[in-house]
JSON list of C-alpha atoms in Angstrom, two decimals:
[
{"chain": "F", "resi": 4, "resn": "MET", "atom": "CA", "xyz": [5.50, -45.87, -43.85]},
{"chain": "F", "resi": 5, "resn": "VAL", "atom": "CA", "xyz": [2.64, -43.35, -43.86]},
{"chain": "F", "resi": 6, "resn": "ILE", "atom": "CA", "xyz": [0.74, -45.35, -41.25]},
{"chain": "F", "resi": 7, "resn": "LYS", "atom": "CA", "xyz": [3.76, -45.33, -38.91]},
{"chain": "F", "resi": 8, "resn": "PHE", "atom": "CA", "xyz": [4.17, -41.59, -39.33]},
{"chain": "F", "resi": 9, "resn": "GLY", "atom": "CA", "xyz": [0.48, -41.05, -38.66]},
{"chain": "F", "resi": 10, "resn": "PHE", "atom": "CA", "xyz": [0.63, -43.22, -35.58]},
{"chain": "F", "resi": 11, "resn": "TYR", "atom": "CA", "xyz": [3.68, -41.48, -34.14]},
{"chain": "F", "resi": 12, "resn": "SER", "atom": "CA", "xyz": [2.45, -37.97, -34.92]},
{"chain": "F", "resi": 13, "resn": "GLY", "atom": "CA", "xyz": [-0.95, -38.80, -33.42]},
{"chain": "F", "resi": 14, "resn": "PHE", "atom": "CA", "xyz": [0.72, -40.25, -30.34]},
{"chain": "F", "resi": 15, "resn": "ALA", "atom": "CA", "xyz": [2.90, -37.13, -29.97]},
{"chain": "F", "resi": 16, "resn": "LEU", "atom": "CA", "xyz": [-0.07, -34.80, -30.41]},
{"chain": "F", "resi": 17, "resn": "GLY", "atom": "CA", "xyz": [-2.06, -36.83, -27.88]},
{"chain": "F", "resi": 18, "resn": "GLY", "atom": "CA", "xyz": [0.83, -36.54, -25.42]},
{"chain": "F", "resi": 19, "resn": "ILE", "atom": "CA", "xyz": [0.98, -32.80, -25.87]},
{"chain": "F", "resi": 20, "resn": "PHE", "atom": "CA", "xyz": [-2.76, -32.41, -25.32]},
{"chain": "F", "resi": 21, "resn": "PHE", "atom": "CA", "xyz": [-2.60, -34.75, -22.31]},
{"chain": "F", "resi": 22, "resn": "ALA", "atom": "CA", "xyz": [0.13, -32.62, -20.73]},
{"chain": "F", "resi": 23, "resn": "MET", "atom": "CA", "xyz": [-1.76, -29.42, -21.52]},
{"chain": "F", "resi": 24, "resn": "MET", "atom": "CA", "xyz": [-5.10, -30.61, -20.14]},
{"chain": "F", "resi": 25, "resn": "SER", "atom": "CA", "xyz": [-3.42, -32.16, -17.10]},
{"chain": "F", "resi": 26, "resn": "SER", "atom": "CA", "xyz": [-1.78, -28.84, -16.26]},
{"chain": "F", "resi": 27, "resn": "TYR", "atom": "CA", "xyz": [-5.14, -27.08, -16.67]},
{"chain": "F", "resi": 28, "resn": "ALA", "atom": "CA", "xyz": [-6.77, -29.60, -14.34]},
{"chain": "F", "resi": 29, "resn": "LEU", "atom": "CA", "xyz": [-3.96, -29.22, -11.80]},
{"chain": "F", "resi": 30, "resn": "GLY", "atom": "CA", "xyz": [-4.26, -25.43, -11.89]},
{"chain": "F", "resi": 31, "resn": "PHE", "atom": "CA", "xyz": [-8.01, -25.45, -11.36]},
{"chain": "F", "resi": 32, "resn": "TRP", "atom": "CA", "xyz": [-7.73, -28.10, -8.64]},
{"chain": "F", "resi": 33, "resn": "TYR", "atom": "CA", "xyz": [-5.14, -26.07, -6.76]},
{"chain": "F", "resi": 34, "resn": "GLY", "atom": "CA", "xyz": [-7.16, -22.88, -7.23]},
{"chain": "F", "resi": 35, "resn": "SER", "atom": "CA", "xyz": [-10.26, -24.57, -5.82]},
{"chain": "F", "resi": 36, "resn": "LYS", "atom": "CA", "xyz": [-8.16, -25.82, -2.90]},
{"chain": "F", "resi": 37, "resn": "LEU", "atom": "CA", "xyz": [-6.99, -22.25, -2.20]},
{"chain": "F", "resi": 38, "resn": "ILE", "atom": "CA", "xyz": [-10.60, -21.04, -2.26]},
{"chain": "F", "resi": 39, "resn": "GLU", "atom": "CA", "xyz": [-11.87, -23.87, -0.08]},
{"chain": "F", "resi": 40, "resn": "ASP", "atom": "CA", "xyz": [-9.12, -23.46, 2.52]},
{"chain": "F", "resi": 41, "resn": "GLY", "atom": "CA", "xyz": [-9.62, -19.70, 2.65]},
{"chain": "F", "resi": 42, "resn": "THR", "atom": "CA", "xyz": [-5.95, -19.03, 1.91]},
{"chain": "F", "resi": 43, "resn": "GLU", "atom": "CA", "xyz": [-5.07, -15.35, 1.89]},
{"chain": "F", "resi": 44, "resn": "ASN", "atom": "CA", "xyz": [-4.18, -13.77, -1.45]},
{"chain": "F", "resi": 45, "resn": "PRO", "atom": "CA", "xyz": [-1.07, -11.69, -0.68]},
{"chain": "F", "resi": 46, "resn": "VAL", "atom": "CA", "xyz": [-1.76, -9.25, -3.51]},
{"chain": "F", "resi": 47, "resn": "TYR", "atom": "CA", "xyz": [-5.19, -8.13, -2.29]},
{"chain": "F", "resi": 48, "resn": "ASP", "atom": "CA", "xyz": [-4.95, -9.04, 1.44]},
{"chain": "F", "resi": 49, "resn": "ARG", "atom": "CA", "xyz": [-8.11, -11.14, 1.29]},
{"chain": "F", "resi": 50, "resn": "ALA", "atom": "CA", "xyz": [-9.04, -14.75, 0.64]},
{"chain": "F", "resi": 51, "resn": "TRP", "atom": "CA", "xyz": [-8.70, -16.18, -2.87]},
{"chain": "F", "resi": 52, "resn": "ASN", "atom": "CA", "xyz": [-11.86, -16.17, -4.98]},
{"chain": "F", "resi": 53, "resn": "GLY", "atom": "CA", "xyz": [-12.81, -17.56, -8.38]},
{"chain": "F", "resi": 54, "resn": "GLY", "atom": "CA", "xyz": [-11.87, -14.39, -10.22]},
{"chain": "F", "resi": 55, "resn": "ASP", "atom": "CA", "xyz": [-8.35, -14.50, -8.80]},
{"chain": "F", "resi": 56, "resn": "VAL", "atom": "CA", "xyz": [-7.92, -18.12, -9.87]},
{"chain": "F", "resi": 57, "resn": "LEU", "atom": "CA", "xyz": [-9.16, -17.40, -13.40]},
{"chain": "F", "resi": 58, "resn": "THR", "atom": "CA", "xyz": [-6.89, -14.35, -13.67]},
{"chain": "F", "resi": 59, "resn": "VAL", "atom": "CA", "xyz": [-3.84, -16.40, -12.73]},
{"chain": "F", "resi": 60, "resn": "PHE", "atom": "CA", "xyz": [-4.90, -19.29, -14.98]},
{"chain": "F", "resi": 61, "resn": "PHE", "atom": "CA", "xyz": [-5.38, -17.19, -18.10]},
{"chain": "F", "resi": 62, "resn": "SER", "atom": "CA", "xyz": [-2.24, -15.18, -17.40]},
{"chain": "F", "resi": 63, "resn": "VAL", "atom": "CA", "xyz": [-0.21, -18.39, -17.39]},
{"chain": "F", "resi": 64, "resn": "VAL", "atom": "CA", "xyz": [-1.97, -19.68, -20.53]},
{"chain": "F", "resi": 65, "resn": "PHE", "atom": "CA", "xyz": [-1.41, -16.45, -22.48]},
{"chain": "F", "resi": 66, "resn": "GLY", "atom": "CA", "xyz": [2.19, -16.28, -21.29]},
{"chain": "F", "resi": 67, "resn": "GLY", "atom": "CA", "xyz": [2.77, -19.82, -22.53]},
{"chain": "F", "resi": 68, "resn": "PHE", "atom": "CA", "xyz": [1.25, -19.00, -25.92]},
{"chain": "F", "resi": 69, "resn": "SER", "atom": "CA", "xyz": [3.43, -15.90, -26.16]},
{"chain": "F", "resi": 70, "resn": "LEU", "atom": "CA", "xyz": [6.56, -17.90, -25.40]},
{"chain": "F", "resi": 71, "resn": "ALA", "atom": "CA", "xyz": [5.58, -20.49, -28.00]},
{"chain": "F", "resi": 72, "resn": "GLN", "atom": "CA", "xyz": [5.22, -17.77, -30.62]},
{"chain": "F", "resi": 73, "resn": "THR", "atom": "CA", "xyz": [8.81, -16.60, -30.07]},
{"chain": "F", "resi": 74, "resn": "THR", "atom": "CA", "xyz": [10.40, -19.78, -31.45]},
{"chain": "F", "resi": 75, "resn": "PRO", "atom": "CA", "xyz": [10.40, -18.61, -35.11]},
{"chain": "F", "resi": 76, "resn": "CYS", "atom": "CA", "xyz": [12.05, -15.39, -33.97]},
{"chain": "F", "resi": 77, "resn": "ILE", "atom": "CA", "xyz": [14.77, -17.29, -32.14]},
{"chain": "F", "resi": 78, "resn": "LYS", "atom": "CA", "xyz": [15.56, -19.20, -35.34]},
{"chain": "F", "resi": 79, "resn": "ALA", "atom": "CA", "xyz": [15.75, -15.91, -37.27]},
{"chain": "F", "resi": 80, "resn": "PHE", "atom": "CA", "xyz": [18.16, -14.46, -34.70]},
{"chain": "F", "resi": 81, "resn": "ALA", "atom": "CA", "xyz": [20.38, -17.55, -34.95]},
{"chain": "F", "resi": 82, "resn": "LEU", "atom": "CA", "xyz": [20.48, -17.24, -38.75]},
{"chain": "F", "resi": 83, "resn": "ALA", "atom": "CA", "xyz": [21.26, -13.51, -38.47]},
{"chain": "F", "resi": 84, "resn": "LYS", "atom": "CA", "xyz": [24.09, -14.26, -36.05]},
{"chain": "F", "resi": 85, "resn": "GLN", "atom": "CA", "xyz": [25.61, -16.72, -38.52]},
{"chain": "F", "resi": 86, "resn": "ALA", "atom": "CA", "xyz": [25.29, -14.23, -41.38]},
{"chain": "F", "resi": 87, "resn": "GLY", "atom": "CA", "xyz": [26.83, -11.49, -39.25]},
{"chain": "F", "resi": 88, "resn": "ALA", "atom": "CA", "xyz": [29.80, -13.68, -38.37]},
{"chain": "F", "resi": 89, "resn": "LYS", "atom": "CA", "xyz": [30.43, -14.38, -42.07]},
{"chain": "F", "resi": 90, "resn": "ALA", "atom": "CA", "xyz": [30.17, -10.68, -42.87]},
{"chain": "F", "resi": 91, "resn": "LEU", "atom": "CA", "xyz": [32.66, -9.79, -40.11]},
{"chain": "F", "resi": 92, "resn": "LEU", "atom": "CA", "xyz": [35.15, -12.32, -41.49]},
{"chain": "F", "resi": 93, "resn": "ILE", "atom": "CA", "xyz": [34.95, -10.60, -44.86]},
{"chain": "F", "resi": 94, "resn": "ILE", "atom": "CA", "xyz": [35.28, -7.12, -43.33]},
{"chain": "F", "resi": 95, "resn": "GLU", "atom": "CA", "xyz": [38.21, -8.00, -41.06]},
{"chain": "F", "resi": 96, "resn": "ARG", "atom": "CA", "xyz": [40.34, -9.95, -43.57]},
{"chain": "F", "resi": 97, "resn": "LYS", "atom": "CA", "xyz": [43.58, -8.39, -44.75]},
{"chain": "F", "resi": 98, "resn": "SER", "atom": "CA", "xyz": [43.58, -6.82, -48.19]},
{"chain": "F", "resi": 99, "resn": "LYS", "atom": "CA", "xyz": [46.13, -8.01, -50.74]}
]
């Protein structure tokens, strides 16, 4: 049983890293294509350069990490909502 769990968790972790590294590769490939083609950066009104590509890349990476760190908070809000609903039922019930 432990070997199956290890295999499946390793396979899942490998899939996650594959997706992550593939998206990094795609981002750098597209950034290099923008630089090579001389595409205009609409923010600065000039062609894209390496600094622009790295800025966008790390902004997306940090944004993804920030979103991933919010998941425990979402669980806490869901538990608080359930507790609040129970408290409201107690507050709103008719007294005998």
